[in-house]
């Protein structure tokens, strides 16, 4: 069966919400929000509530039982003062997150997820769970939109190369004749650099910013492929593992 049409948006600011209606939306923020969400759920977090800003995060946190919720996230890569955790996936160990719901606030990733919420089917992708995402798209009847969070409206190479990897795998390594411009760009980037993902991502603008702030461990971790076989989905504003 021929995969449905795909397209790629390169930042959370590059489209209007109605464009996502009736599409399956795959949100990608390799560095680091979607990698952190996948890790937290894989390590036993119950669910993740993505929020758009600090005001929304504190409003929710004031209305819930603090034993079961953690306030998490960053602003410009740095853990927000007073939060339980920042945005390093390596912080989200089983000891830290088991059974908890995270109220999660990040610079680009959670804003992209919130903006995707009008779509009936929203999935969360990272290199860590890439094959689980691709498997969920095989046989999908709606068109597929790969939504890269980017960085404040700009393209991010690490998100684009994952979008390309997903398209590549979904189409058995061939570019469909009728591919959109976005699909061609992402596919082409992956074809050129797919063997050297970590080296390419290490040279990205976002990696350069992060290395200065937190070193390179998070980046190396976020480039690992398929270490989590799970599909996080967004339903009614809450992300949890899809159990079929
Ligand atoms: O923009 C985001 O959502 C982030 O994941 C940014 S950072 O990796 O924490 O810098």
XYZ file of N, CA and C and ligand atoms in Angstrom:
742
model
N 0.845 -1.202 0.000
C 0.000 0.000 0.000
C 0.879 1.251 0.000
N 0.591 2.178 -0.933
C 1.405 3.407 -1.012
C 1.159 4.259 0.229
N 2.272 4.725 0.900
C 2.052 5.605 2.061
C 1.293 6.859 1.666
N 0.575 7.430 2.607
C -0.158 8.678 2.332
C 0.832 9.804 2.080
N 0.318 10.915 1.555
C 1.187 12.071 1.298
C 1.773 12.585 2.598
N 3.019 13.014 2.512
C 3.640 13.640 3.682
C 4.022 15.071 3.334
N 4.082 15.884 4.370
C 4.667 17.217 4.214
C 5.437 17.525 5.496
N 6.320 18.507 5.426
C 7.131 18.871 6.586
C 6.984 20.364 6.815
N 6.685 20.757 8.057
C 6.741 22.169 8.457
C 7.989 22.312 9.328
N 8.716 23.420 9.124
C 10.056 23.517 9.716
C 10.109 24.298 11.028
N 8.995 24.879 11.448
C 8.969 25.509 12.776
C 7.519 25.624 13.226
N 7.351 25.841 14.518
C 5.993 25.953 15.082
C 5.309 27.232 14.628
N 6.089 28.172 14.097
C 5.506 29.453 13.685
C 5.182 29.491 12.181
N 5.483 28.400 11.456
C 5.426 28.480 9.991
C 4.084 28.064 9.382
N 3.030 27.971 10.201
C 1.738 27.519 9.663
C 0.618 28.009 10.574
N -0.606 27.892 10.065
C -1.774 28.191 10.903
C -2.446 26.873 11.286
N -2.995 26.847 12.489
C -3.594 25.606 13.012
C -4.541 24.888 12.035
N -5.429 25.610 11.308
C -6.371 24.884 10.438
C -5.671 24.000 9.397
N -4.405 24.303 9.082
C -3.680 23.471 8.099
C -3.439 22.049 8.607
N -3.594 21.840 9.917
C -3.324 20.516 10.484
C -4.575 19.647 10.568
N -5.732 20.278 10.376
C -6.994 19.547 10.530
C -7.025 18.342 9.585
N -7.511 17.230 10.047
C -7.620 16.002 9.246
C -6.277 15.372 8.895
N -5.202 15.830 9.513
C -3.903 15.209 9.226
C -3.397 14.495 10.476
N -2.572 13.484 10.251
C -1.828 12.908 11.370
C -0.608 13.794 11.555
N -0.418 14.306 12.766
C 0.701 15.221 13.006
C 1.740 14.528 13.887
N 2.976 14.547 13.408
C 4.098 13.985 14.172
C 4.963 15.157 14.615
N 5.028 15.391 15.927
C 5.807 16.539 16.419
C 7.225 16.079 16.755
N 8.188 16.882 16.294
C 9.613 16.531 16.422
C 10.359 17.690 17.072
N 11.017 17.410 18.190
C 11.961 18.389 18.768
C 13.125 17.593 19.371
N 14.019 17.174 18.471
C 15.092 16.245 18.867
C 15.885 16.808 20.050
N 16.250 18.087 19.973
C 16.969 18.767 21.071
C 16.012 19.775 21.695
N 15.398 19.451 22.825
C 15.447 18.184 23.475
C 14.040 17.728 23.900
N 13.018 18.561 23.637
C 11.716 18.322 24.287
C 11.103 16.959 23.972
N 11.054 16.576 22.680
C 10.384 15.286 22.417
C 11.257 14.112 22.868
N 12.577 14.288 22.863
C 13.458 13.222 23.396
C 13.238 13.071 24.893
N 13.027 14.185 25.578
C 12.790 14.137 27.024
C 11.431 13.511 27.334
N 10.416 13.847 26.562
C 9.078 13.270 26.791
C 9.122 11.750 26.607
N 9.760 11.312 25.524
C 9.849 9.868 25.252
C 10.592 9.171 26.396
N 11.677 9.778 26.863
C 12.472 9.173 27.941
C 11.661 9.094 29.233
N 10.982 10.173 29.571
C 10.211 10.201 30.820
C 9.118 9.126 30.796
N 8.405 9.011 29.675
C 7.338 8.003 29.600
C 7.930 6.594 29.617
N 9.066 6.437 28.949
C 9.714 5.126 28.937
C 10.173 4.739 30.343
N 10.506 5.722 31.159
C 10.972 5.443 32.524
C 9.850 5.459 33.556
N 8.612 5.437 33.073
C 7.498 5.218 34.001
C 6.660 6.428 34.352
N 6.959 7.589 33.749
C 6.066 8.734 33.993
C 4.668 8.355 33.500
N 3.659 8.818 34.208
C 2.273 8.465 33.831
C 1.857 9.222 32.573
N 2.140 10.518 32.562
C 1.723 11.345 31.428
C 2.464 12.679 31.475
N 2.307 13.437 30.386
C 2.959 14.744 30.272
C 1.919 15.754 29.803
N 1.821 16.872 30.502
C 0.920 17.946 30.059
C 1.790 19.046 29.438
N 1.750 19.196 28.100
C 2.553 20.260 27.493
C 1.869 21.611 27.686
N 2.638 22.625 28.045
C 2.034 23.953 28.220
C 2.759 24.972 27.356
N 2.084 26.111 27.159
C 2.609 27.122 26.241
C 3.512 28.145 26.898
N 3.372 28.330 28.212
C 4.202 29.344 28.872
C 4.203 29.130 30.391
N 4.966 29.984 31.076
C 5.118 29.822 32.526
C 3.803 30.046 33.266
N 2.994 30.990 32.772
C 1.713 31.292 33.422
C 0.821 30.062 33.433
N 0.724 29.422 32.287
C -0.121 28.223 32.183
C 0.432 27.124 33.089
N 1.763 26.975 33.103
C 2.388 25.926 33.928
C 2.064 26.156 35.404
N 2.203 27.411 35.866
C 1.986 27.591 37.309
C 0.507 27.493 37.653
N -0.364 27.910 36.734
C -1.805 27.763 36.998
C -2.158 26.278 37.196
N -1.661 25.434 36.296
C -1.979 24.001 36.428
C -1.357 23.451 37.708
N -0.097 23.834 37.961
C 0.585 23.233 39.126
C -0.090 23.631 40.437
N -0.722 24.819 40.463
C -1.405 25.229 41.699
C -2.719 24.485 41.923
N -3.233 23.866 40.842
C -4.550 23.235 40.995
C -4.455 21.709 41.170
N -3.219 21.182 41.269
C -3.094 19.720 41.365
C -2.357 19.322 42.640
N -2.426 18.027 42.928
C -1.784 17.480 44.118
C -0.278 17.316 43.846
N 0.539 18.054 44.581
C 1.966 18.130 44.236
C 2.710 16.803 44.439
N 2.097 15.841 45.136
C 2.772 14.537 45.278
C 2.829 13.789 43.949
N 1.856 14.062 43.087
C 1.756 13.273 41.852
C 2.198 14.024 40.600
N 2.531 15.279 40.760
C 2.885 16.098 39.601
C 4.277 16.697 39.775
N 4.990 16.860 38.656
C 6.278 17.555 38.674
C 6.204 18.721 37.704
N 6.773 19.829 38.114
C 6.814 21.004 37.237
C 8.181 20.994 36.546
N 8.158 20.942 35.220
C 9.412 20.680 34.499
C 9.550 21.598 33.286
N 10.807 21.869 32.909
C 11.022 22.592 31.666
C 12.158 23.589 31.737
N 12.278 24.329 30.630
C 13.397 25.271 30.489
C 12.953 26.532 29.786
N 13.800 27.536 29.906
C 13.643 28.720 29.053
C 15.018 28.969 28.446
N 15.079 29.017 27.142
C 16.344 29.176 26.422
C 17.396 28.162 26.880
N 16.936 26.946 27.175
C 17.858 25.855 27.500
C 18.165 25.705 28.975
N 17.757 26.672 29.788
C 18.126 26.653 31.211
C 16.899 26.291 32.057
N 17.100 25.410 33.032
C 16.007 25.016 33.937
C 15.388 26.261 34.568
N 14.067 26.287 34.630
C 13.377 27.459 35.179
C 13.431 27.392 36.713
N 13.756 28.538 37.305
C 13.883 28.595 38.773
C 12.618 28.100 39.469
N 12.784 27.240 40.455
C 11.632 26.728 41.201
C 11.030 25.468 40.604
N 11.432 25.101 39.385
C 10.904 23.877 38.764
C 11.609 22.653 39.359
N 10.921 21.502 39.278
C 11.523 20.271 39.794
C 12.642 19.768 38.891
N 12.427 19.886 37.579
C 13.431 19.407 36.624
C 13.511 20.360 35.441
N 14.655 20.276 34.738
C 14.828 21.067 33.521
C 14.430 20.264 32.298
N 15.220 20.345 31.246
C 14.860 19.658 30.001
C 15.952 18.699 29.552
N 16.770 18.222 30.480
C 17.745 17.198 30.094
C 17.064 15.842 30.202
N 17.031 15.070 29.105
C 16.393 13.746 29.200
C 17.066 12.871 30.251
N 18.340 13.142 30.521
C 19.082 12.306 31.472
C 18.628 12.521 32.918
N 17.894 13.600 33.158
C 17.331 13.820 34.507
C 16.129 12.929 34.776
N 15.498 12.459 33.693
C 14.183 11.811 33.827
C 14.334 10.307 34.043
N 15.000 9.965 35.142
C 15.254 8.560 35.492
C 13.977 7.944 36.077
N 13.923 6.609 36.164
C 12.750 5.985 36.796
C 12.530 6.514 38.215
N 13.606 6.700 38.966
C 13.471 7.200 40.351
C 12.811 8.576 40.363
N 13.135 9.389 39.363
C 12.615 10.764 39.342
C 11.159 10.828 38.893
N 10.746 9.930 37.990
C 9.449 10.174 37.328
C 8.382 9.097 37.501
N 8.746 7.949 38.046
C 7.771 6.837 38.085
C 6.412 7.260 38.668
N 5.357 7.056 37.907
C 3.997 7.341 38.372
C 3.602 8.814 38.370
N 4.524 9.677 37.976
C 4.234 11.123 38.039
C 3.686 11.653 36.704
N 2.941 12.726 36.804
C 2.552 13.487 35.608
C 3.419 14.737 35.563
N 3.995 14.994 34.406
C 4.861 16.163 34.262
C 4.080 17.318 33.641
N 4.181 18.460 34.246
C 3.674 19.692 33.622
C 4.903 20.265 32.935
N 4.882 20.302 31.595
C 6.137 20.476 30.850
C 6.086 21.735 29.979
N 7.069 22.587 30.204
C 7.077 23.916 29.586
C 8.439 24.159 28.934
N 8.498 24.192 27.587
C 9.793 24.414 26.926
C 9.688 25.528 25.885
N 10.838 25.973 25.429
C 10.891 27.159 24.557
C 10.169 26.948 23.234
N 10.372 25.801 22.597
C 9.752 25.559 21.286
C 8.909 24.283 21.245
N 9.416 23.214 21.879
C 8.786 21.903 21.724
C 7.359 21.841 22.228
N 7.125 22.300 23.452
C 5.759 22.179 23.985
C 4.811 23.162 23.282
N 5.363 24.254 22.773
C 4.503 25.186 22.007
C 4.056 24.521 20.702
N 4.980 23.797 20.062
C 4.614 23.086 18.827
C 3.547 22.035 19.113
N 3.704 21.312 20.208
C 2.722 20.261 20.541
C 1.353 20.889 20.800
N 1.346 21.997 21.540
C 0.069 22.674 21.814
C -0.592 23.127 20.523
N 0.235 23.636 19.608
C -0.325 24.150 18.354
C -0.881 23.018 17.481
N -0.374 21.799 17.721
C -0.847 20.641 16.943
C -2.150 20.077 17.490
N -2.572 20.562 18.651
C -3.670 19.906 19.375
C -4.999 19.872 18.621
N -5.156 20.691 17.575
C -6.403 20.670 16.802
C -6.503 19.450 15.897
N -5.393 18.764 15.697
C -5.428 17.546 14.884
C -5.939 16.395 15.752
N -6.740 15.504 15.164
C -7.256 14.388 15.967
C -6.179 13.363 16.312
N -5.071 13.369 15.561
C -4.025 12.364 15.808
C -2.677 13.052 15.895
N -2.149 13.164 17.114
C -0.841 13.807 17.314
C 0.096 12.807 17.977
N 1.270 12.612 17.364
C 2.258 11.664 17.892
C 3.564 12.385 18.169
N 4.323 11.847 19.095
C 5.547 12.508 19.545
C 6.744 11.673 19.096
N 7.661 12.312 18.337
C 8.777 11.549 17.754
C 10.130 12.097 18.175
N 11.070 11.158 18.283
C 12.477 11.493 18.524
C 13.267 10.361 17.863
N 14.579 10.497 17.780
C 15.345 9.352 17.280
C 15.169 8.152 18.198
N 14.932 8.414 19.477
C 14.866 7.343 20.475
C 13.719 6.371 20.207
N 12.627 6.862 19.592
C 11.449 5.995 19.345
C 11.025 6.034 17.881
N 11.990 6.318 16.995
C 11.661 6.555 15.587
C 10.895 5.391 14.930
N 11.341 4.160 15.167
C 10.680 3.039 14.468
C 9.242 2.845 14.953
N 8.994 3.090 16.240
C 7.619 2.963 16.743
C 6.719 3.991 16.056
N 7.262 5.172 15.803
C 6.473 6.207 15.111
C 6.216 5.778 13.662
N 7.268 5.324 12.987
C 7.092 4.914 11.580
C 6.071 3.778 11.501
N 6.200 2.784 12.381
C 5.249 1.655 12.336
C 3.810 2.147 12.478
N 3.614 3.174 13.312
C 2.252 3.675 13.531
C 1.704 4.410 12.306
N 2.615 4.816 11.407
C 2.178 5.589 10.228
C 1.884 4.694 9.025
N 2.379 3.453 9.088
C 2.155 2.534 7.963
C 0.660 2.197 7.905
N 0.078 2.365 6.720
C -1.342 2.049 6.568
C -2.253 3.179 7.027
N -1.669 4.278 7.457
C -2.450 5.436 7.904
C -3.270 6.000 6.740
N -4.526 6.323 7.008
C -5.374 6.777 5.898
C -5.356 8.279 5.678
N -4.936 9.029 6.709
C -4.898 10.495 6.548
C -3.512 10.923 6.074
N -3.442 12.125 5.511
C -2.134 12.672 5.154
C -1.313 12.901 6.421
N -0.002 12.881 6.257
C 0.909 12.938 7.411
C 1.695 14.243 7.383
N 1.694 14.914 8.509
C 2.432 16.183 8.608
C 3.513 16.041 9.670
N 4.755 16.207 9.271
C 5.869 16.154 10.221
C 6.143 17.583 10.657
N 5.850 17.845 11.920
C 5.949 19.213 12.442
C 7.222 19.354 13.279
N 8.214 20.015 12.697
C 9.478 20.246 13.407
C 9.301 21.489 14.276
N 9.734 21.390 15.542
C 9.590 22.546 16.435
C 10.527 23.678 16.029
N 11.715 23.320 15.529
C 12.676 24.361 15.142
C 13.119 25.172 16.348
N 13.632 26.366 16.065
C 14.079 27.241 17.154
C 13.550 28.652 16.897
N 12.574 29.077 17.669
C 12.006 30.423 17.562
C 11.718 30.818 16.106
N 11.035 29.934 15.400
C 10.611 30.245 14.039
C 11.612 29.849 12.970
N 12.786 29.386 13.380
C 13.798 29.013 12.381
C 13.934 27.496 12.259
N 14.451 27.102 11.104
C 14.695 25.672 10.875
C 15.776 25.157 11.834
N 15.606 23.920 12.275
C 16.654 23.261 13.071
C 17.045 21.981 12.333
N 18.342 21.837 12.089
C 18.811 20.727 11.259
C 18.497 19.377 11.909
N 18.564 19.304 13.248
C 18.338 18.008 13.917
C 16.894 17.544 13.760
N 15.961 18.491 13.748
C 14.548 18.120 13.546
C 14.312 17.715 12.084
N 14.918 18.472 11.178
C 14.716 18.200 9.742
C 15.273 16.825 9.365
N 16.412 16.475 9.933
C 17.016 15.184 9.556
C 16.185 14.020 10.113
N 15.549 14.199 11.274
C 14.652 13.136 11.755
C 13.403 13.056 10.871
N 12.876 14.197 10.468
C 11.723 14.168 9.540
C 12.124 13.386 8.279
N 13.331 13.655 7.776
C 13.811 12.948 6.575
C 13.953 11.457 6.828
N 14.452 11.089 8.000
C 14.624 9.659 8.322
C 13.266 8.953 8.354
N 12.264 9.617 8.910
C 10.917 9.012 8.984
C 10.353 8.828 7.574
N 10.492 9.863 6.737
C 9.970 9.779 5.357
C 10.704 8.666 4.590
N 12.017 8.606 4.777
C 12.854 7.607 4.105
C 12.363 6.200 4.462
N 12.186 5.957 5.753
C 11.780 4.621 6.211
C 10.356 4.283 5.761
N 9.487 5.263 5.801
C 8.084 5.061 5.429
C 7.937 4.713 3.947
N 8.847 5.216 3.138
C 8.759 5.011 1.681
C 9.825 4.044 1.182
N 10.357 3.211 2.084
C 11.386 2.234 1.719
C 12.556 2.838 0.950
N 12.957 4.030 1.362
C 14.172 4.628 0.787
C 13.982 5.348 -0.533
N 12.720 5.476 -1.002
C 12.538 6.204 -2.271
C 11.710 7.473 -2.042
N 12.052 8.486 -2.799
C 11.315 9.752 -2.702
C 10.120 9.692 -3.646
N 8.894 9.843 -3.142
C 7.728 9.794 -4.040
C 7.814 10.891 -5.121
N 7.369 10.581 -6.334
C 7.428 11.552 -7.454
C 6.706 12.843 -7.110
N 5.590 12.696 -6.370
C 4.775 13.880 -6.090
C 5.119 14.516 -4.741
N 6.351 14.279 -4.243
C 6.729 14.806 -2.920
C 6.648 16.328 -2.890
N 6.251 16.859 -1.740
C 6.221 18.314 -1.553
C 7.663 18.834 -1.393
N 7.802 20.153 -1.463
C 9.137 20.749 -1.284
C 9.709 20.384 0.084
N 8.844 20.471 1.122
C 9.316 20.170 2.481
C 9.805 18.734 2.589
N 9.052 17.819 1.991
C 9.439 16.407 2.016
C 10.759 16.201 1.285
N 10.920 16.870 0.119
C 12.174 16.736 -0.653
C 13.381 17.217 0.139
N 13.219 18.350 0.807
C 14.347 18.924 1.561
C 14.748 17.982 2.710
N 13.745 17.517 3.469
C 14.055 16.650 4.615
C 14.641 15.316 4.143
N 14.051 14.749 3.108
C 14.536 13.468 2.571
C 15.975 13.633 2.074
N 16.224 14.716 1.352
C 17.563 14.960 0.786
C 18.612 15.116 1.887
N 18.239 15.810 2.949
C 19.175 16.003 4.060
C 19.516 14.649 4.693
N 18.482 13.835 4.875
C 18.734 12.524 5.480
C 19.571 11.649 4.539
N 19.273 11.681 3.240
C 20.057 10.860 2.303
C 21.527 11.235 2.356
N 21.797 12.546 2.465
C 23.188 13.007 2.443
C 23.909 12.690 3.764
N 23.198 12.842 4.882
C 23.895 12.760 6.177
C 23.430 11.631 7.090
N 22.534 10.773 6.587
C 21.926 9.748 7.437
C 22.917 8.823 8.128
N 24.081 8.636 7.495
C 25.093 7.749 8.101
C 25.820 8.435 9.256
N 25.752 9.764 9.274
C 26.551 10.524 10.255
C 25.688 11.476 11.075
N 24.570 10.980 11.533
C 23.611 11.865 12.202
C 24.245 12.618 13.372
N 24.979 11.896 14.194
C 25.516 12.555 15.390
C 26.507 13.670 15.028
N 27.372 13.389 14.034
C 28.349 14.436 13.642
C 27.634 15.673 13.106
N 26.582 15.448 12.295
C 25.867 16.598 11.719
C 25.155 17.385 12.823
N 24.512 16.665 13.727
C 23.760 17.348 14.788
C 24.722 18.085 15.730
N 25.874 17.496 15.981
C 26.863 18.170 16.839
C 27.274 19.536 16.271
N 27.177 19.675 14.921
C 27.564 20.955 14.310
C 26.386 21.925 14.187
N 25.209 21.519 14.676
C 24.027 22.377 14.498
C 24.074 23.594 15.426
N 23.296 24.611 15.096
C 23.221 25.813 15.937
C 22.754 25.474 17.353
N 21.748 24.589 17.407
C 21.189 24.266 18.722
C 22.207 23.501 19.572
N 22.944 22.578 18.947
C 23.963 21.847 19.706
C 25.023 22.816 20.229
N 25.391 23.774 19.415
C 26.408 24.746 19.860
C 25.910 25.490 21.103
N 24.622 25.894 21.074
C 24.046 26.577 22.245
C 24.064 25.660 23.464
N 23.626 24.403 23.257
C 23.517 23.485 24.390
C 24.869 23.101 24.971
N 25.845 22.894 24.110
C 27.173 22.502 24.605
C 27.684 23.547 25.584
N 27.474 24.823 25.238
C 27.918 25.898 26.155
C 27.182 25.829 27.493
N 25.897 25.436 27.436
C 25.095 25.438 28.675
C 25.254 24.182 29.515
N 25.252 23.021 28.830
C 25.189 21.764 29.599
C 26.162 20.689 29.125
N 27.026 20.993 28.178
C 27.932 19.967 27.653
C 27.251 19.135 26.573
N 27.887 18.014 26.188
C 27.388 17.289 25.012
C 26.659 15.978 25.335
N 26.550 15.604 26.609
C 25.924 14.297 26.925
C 24.483 14.189 26.414
N 23.716 15.262 26.593
C 22.311 15.223 26.146
C 22.235 15.019 24.631
N 23.133 15.679 23.926
C 23.072 15.603 22.455
C 23.403 14.184 21.996
N 24.455 13.627 22.594
C 24.816 12.233 22.233
C 23.632 11.307 22.516
N 22.996 11.500 23.659
C 21.857 10.647 24.024
C 20.703 10.822 23.023
N 20.392 12.057 22.674
C 19.237 12.326 21.791
C 19.455 11.789 20.367
N 20.702 11.467 20.009
C 20.992 10.916 18.672
C 20.891 9.397 18.635
N 20.666 8.763 19.803
C 20.576 7.297 19.802
C 19.257 6.877 19.149
N 19.329 5.802 18.373
C 18.116 5.406 17.635
C 17.447 4.197 18.284
N 16.112 4.313 18.389
C 15.276 3.169 18.742
C 15.653 2.484 20.050
N 15.930 3.257 21.062
C 16.152 2.628 22.372
C 14.845 2.564 23.177
N 13.785 3.215 22.695
C 12.479 3.165 23.374
C 11.425 2.741 22.354
N 10.818 1.595 22.595
C 9.791 1.141 21.651
C 8.422 1.582 22.143
N 8.165 2.872 22.026
C 6.861 3.353 22.487
C 6.400 4.549 21.657
N 5.070 4.685 21.635
C 4.465 5.751 20.839
C 3.680 6.693 21.745
N 4.244 7.863 22.088
C 3.450 8.823 22.852
C 2.453 9.539 21.941
N 1.233 9.688 22.436
C 0.194 10.387 21.674
C -0.428 11.472 22.546
N -0.929 12.499 21.886
C -1.594 13.590 22.609
C -3.103 13.403 22.511
N -3.771 13.334 23.661
C -5.248 13.254 23.649
C -5.783 14.175 24.714
N -6.726 15.039 24.324
C -7.310 15.995 25.266
C -6.232 16.769 26.032
N -5.174 17.162 25.339
C -4.142 18.004 25.947
C -3.132 17.270 26.810
N -3.206 15.938 26.859
C -2.291 15.158 27.707
C -1.571 14.104 26.860
N -0.256 14.006 27.068
C 0.527 13.002 26.313
C 0.696 11.753 27.187
N 0.389 10.607 26.593
C 0.661 9.349 27.293
C 0.989 8.301 26.242
N 1.391 7.126 26.712
C 1.761 6.068 25.768
C 0.507 5.482 25.147
N 0.558 5.314 23.814
C -0.578 4.725 23.120
C -0.617 3.219 23.400
N -1.720 2.783 23.940
C -1.815 1.332 24.200
C -2.790 0.658 23.236
N -2.903 1.198 22.038
C -3.730 0.588 21.004
C -5.104 1.163 20.924
O 12.907 24.491 22.549
C 12.674 23.506 23.230
O 11.564 23.080 23.440
C 13.861 22.837 23.837
O 13.794 21.516 23.859
C 15.032 23.671 23.951
S 16.405 23.084 24.837
O 16.952 21.900 24.240
O 16.039 22.850 26.217
O 17.408 24.171 24.740
